[in-house]
Coordinates of C-alpha atoms in Angstrom, one line a residue:
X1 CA 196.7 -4.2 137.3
X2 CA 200.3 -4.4 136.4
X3 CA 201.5 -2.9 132.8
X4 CA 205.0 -4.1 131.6
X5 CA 205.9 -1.9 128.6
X6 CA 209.1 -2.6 126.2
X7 CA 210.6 -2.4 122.7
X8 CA 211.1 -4.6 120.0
X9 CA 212.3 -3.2 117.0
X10 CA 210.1 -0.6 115.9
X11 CA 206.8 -1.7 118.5
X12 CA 206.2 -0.8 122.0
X13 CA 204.7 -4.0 123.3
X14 CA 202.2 -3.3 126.3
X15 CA 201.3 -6.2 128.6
X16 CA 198.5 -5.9 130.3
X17 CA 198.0 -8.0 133.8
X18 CA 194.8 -8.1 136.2
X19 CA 191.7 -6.1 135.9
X20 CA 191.3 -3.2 133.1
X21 CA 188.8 -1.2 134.9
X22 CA 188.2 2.6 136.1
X23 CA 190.8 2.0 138.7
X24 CA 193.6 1.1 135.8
X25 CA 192.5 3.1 133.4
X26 CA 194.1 6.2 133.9
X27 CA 197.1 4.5 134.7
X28 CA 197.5 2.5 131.1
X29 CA 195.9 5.0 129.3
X30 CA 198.9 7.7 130.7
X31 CA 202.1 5.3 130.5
X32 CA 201.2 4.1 127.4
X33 CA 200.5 7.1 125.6
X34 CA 204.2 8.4 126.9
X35 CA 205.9 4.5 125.8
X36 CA 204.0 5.7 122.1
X37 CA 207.0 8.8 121.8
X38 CA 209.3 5.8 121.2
X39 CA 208.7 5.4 117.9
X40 CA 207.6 7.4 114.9
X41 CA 205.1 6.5 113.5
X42 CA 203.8 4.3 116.7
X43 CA 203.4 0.3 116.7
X44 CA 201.8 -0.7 119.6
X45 CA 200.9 -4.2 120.3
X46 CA 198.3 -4.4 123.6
X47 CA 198.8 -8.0 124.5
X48 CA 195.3 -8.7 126.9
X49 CA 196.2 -12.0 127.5
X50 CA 196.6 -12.2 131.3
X51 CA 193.5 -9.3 131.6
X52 CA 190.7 -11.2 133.5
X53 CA 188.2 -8.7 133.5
X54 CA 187.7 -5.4 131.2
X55 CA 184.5 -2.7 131.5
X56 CA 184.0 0.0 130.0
X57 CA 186.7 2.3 131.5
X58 CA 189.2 0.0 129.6
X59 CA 187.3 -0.1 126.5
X60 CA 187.9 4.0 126.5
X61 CA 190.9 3.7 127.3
X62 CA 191.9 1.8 124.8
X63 CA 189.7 3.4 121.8
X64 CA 191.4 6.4 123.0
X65 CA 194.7 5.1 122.6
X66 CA 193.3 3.7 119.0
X67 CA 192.9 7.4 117.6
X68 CA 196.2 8.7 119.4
X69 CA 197.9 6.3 117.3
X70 CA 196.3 6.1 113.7
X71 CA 196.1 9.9 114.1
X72 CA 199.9 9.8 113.8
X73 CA 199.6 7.6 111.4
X74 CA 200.9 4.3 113.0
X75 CA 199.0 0.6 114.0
X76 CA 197.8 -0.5 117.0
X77 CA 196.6 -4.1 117.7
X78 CA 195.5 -6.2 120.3
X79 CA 196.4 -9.9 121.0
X80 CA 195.2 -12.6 123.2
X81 CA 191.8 -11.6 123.8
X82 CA 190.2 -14.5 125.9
X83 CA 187.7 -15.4 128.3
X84 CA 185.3 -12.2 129.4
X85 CA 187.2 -10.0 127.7
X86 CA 186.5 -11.5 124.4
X87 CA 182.8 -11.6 124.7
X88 CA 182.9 -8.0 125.9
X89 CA 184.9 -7.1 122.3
X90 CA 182.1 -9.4 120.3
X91 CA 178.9 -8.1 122.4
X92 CA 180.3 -4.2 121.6
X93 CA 181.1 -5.0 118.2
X94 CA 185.0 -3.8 119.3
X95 CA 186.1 -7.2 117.3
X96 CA 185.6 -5.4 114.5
X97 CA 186.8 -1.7 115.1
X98 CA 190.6 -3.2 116.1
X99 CA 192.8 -5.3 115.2
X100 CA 193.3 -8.0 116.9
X101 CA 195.9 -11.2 116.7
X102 CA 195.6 -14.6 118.6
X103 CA 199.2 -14.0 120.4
X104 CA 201.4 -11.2 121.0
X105 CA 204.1 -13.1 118.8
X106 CA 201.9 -12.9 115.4
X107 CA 201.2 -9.1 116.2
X108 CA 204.7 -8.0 116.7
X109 CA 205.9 -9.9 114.1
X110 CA 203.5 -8.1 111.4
X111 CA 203.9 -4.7 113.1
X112 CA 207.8 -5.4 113.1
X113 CA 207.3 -6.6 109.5
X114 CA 205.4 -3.4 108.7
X115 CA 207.8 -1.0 110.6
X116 CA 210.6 -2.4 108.7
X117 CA 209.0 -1.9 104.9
X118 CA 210.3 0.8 102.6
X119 CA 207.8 3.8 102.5
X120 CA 205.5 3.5 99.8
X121 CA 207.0 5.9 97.2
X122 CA 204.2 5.3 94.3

């Protein structure tokens, strides 16, 4: 697994590459959760497009990394969700716990969209 983390405006973009499994997990699950000090309140856009295979280690790691972040009252969604991995999301009814966006393109650009909104003053 190979995890290439970055900015772009107010997001931290995490690209996943390889196998999400118990031997990665740890790994995302503790660079991620320090890229996430970046911004206030976190944006994180987990792009899964080059994952080939995701169990259950990487599912925890990343409904773990779900609460971390709406608990500080930012987003999190996931983009290009294919293959295995998408069945796994559909069979565990994950589709419909996160967000998730064909490409990483659309989910930044609403995230960045969203990060760059006035606050709600009402």
């Amino acid at each position: 697994m190979s995890i290439s983390l970055g900015l772009q405006g107010p997001c931290v973009i995490a690209r996943l590459t390889g196998d999400f499994d118990f031997g990665s997990a740890a790994e995302v699950r503790d660079r991620v959760t320090k890229a996430l000090d970046l911004t206030q309140p976190p944006l994180l856009v987990i792009d899964m497009q080059a994952v080939s295979v995701c169990d259950s280690s990487g599912l925890s790691v990343l409904v773990y990394l779900h609460k971390a972040v709406t608990a500080s009252g930012g987003r999190l969604l996931l983009s290009g969700l294919n293959g295995r991995c998408k069945h796994l999301f559909a069979i565990t009814a994950l589709d419909k716990f996160f967000d998730i966006r064909s490409t990483a393109e659309l989910a930044i650009a609403e995230l960045n969209e969203a990060g760059n909104s006035p606050p709600f003053t009402g």
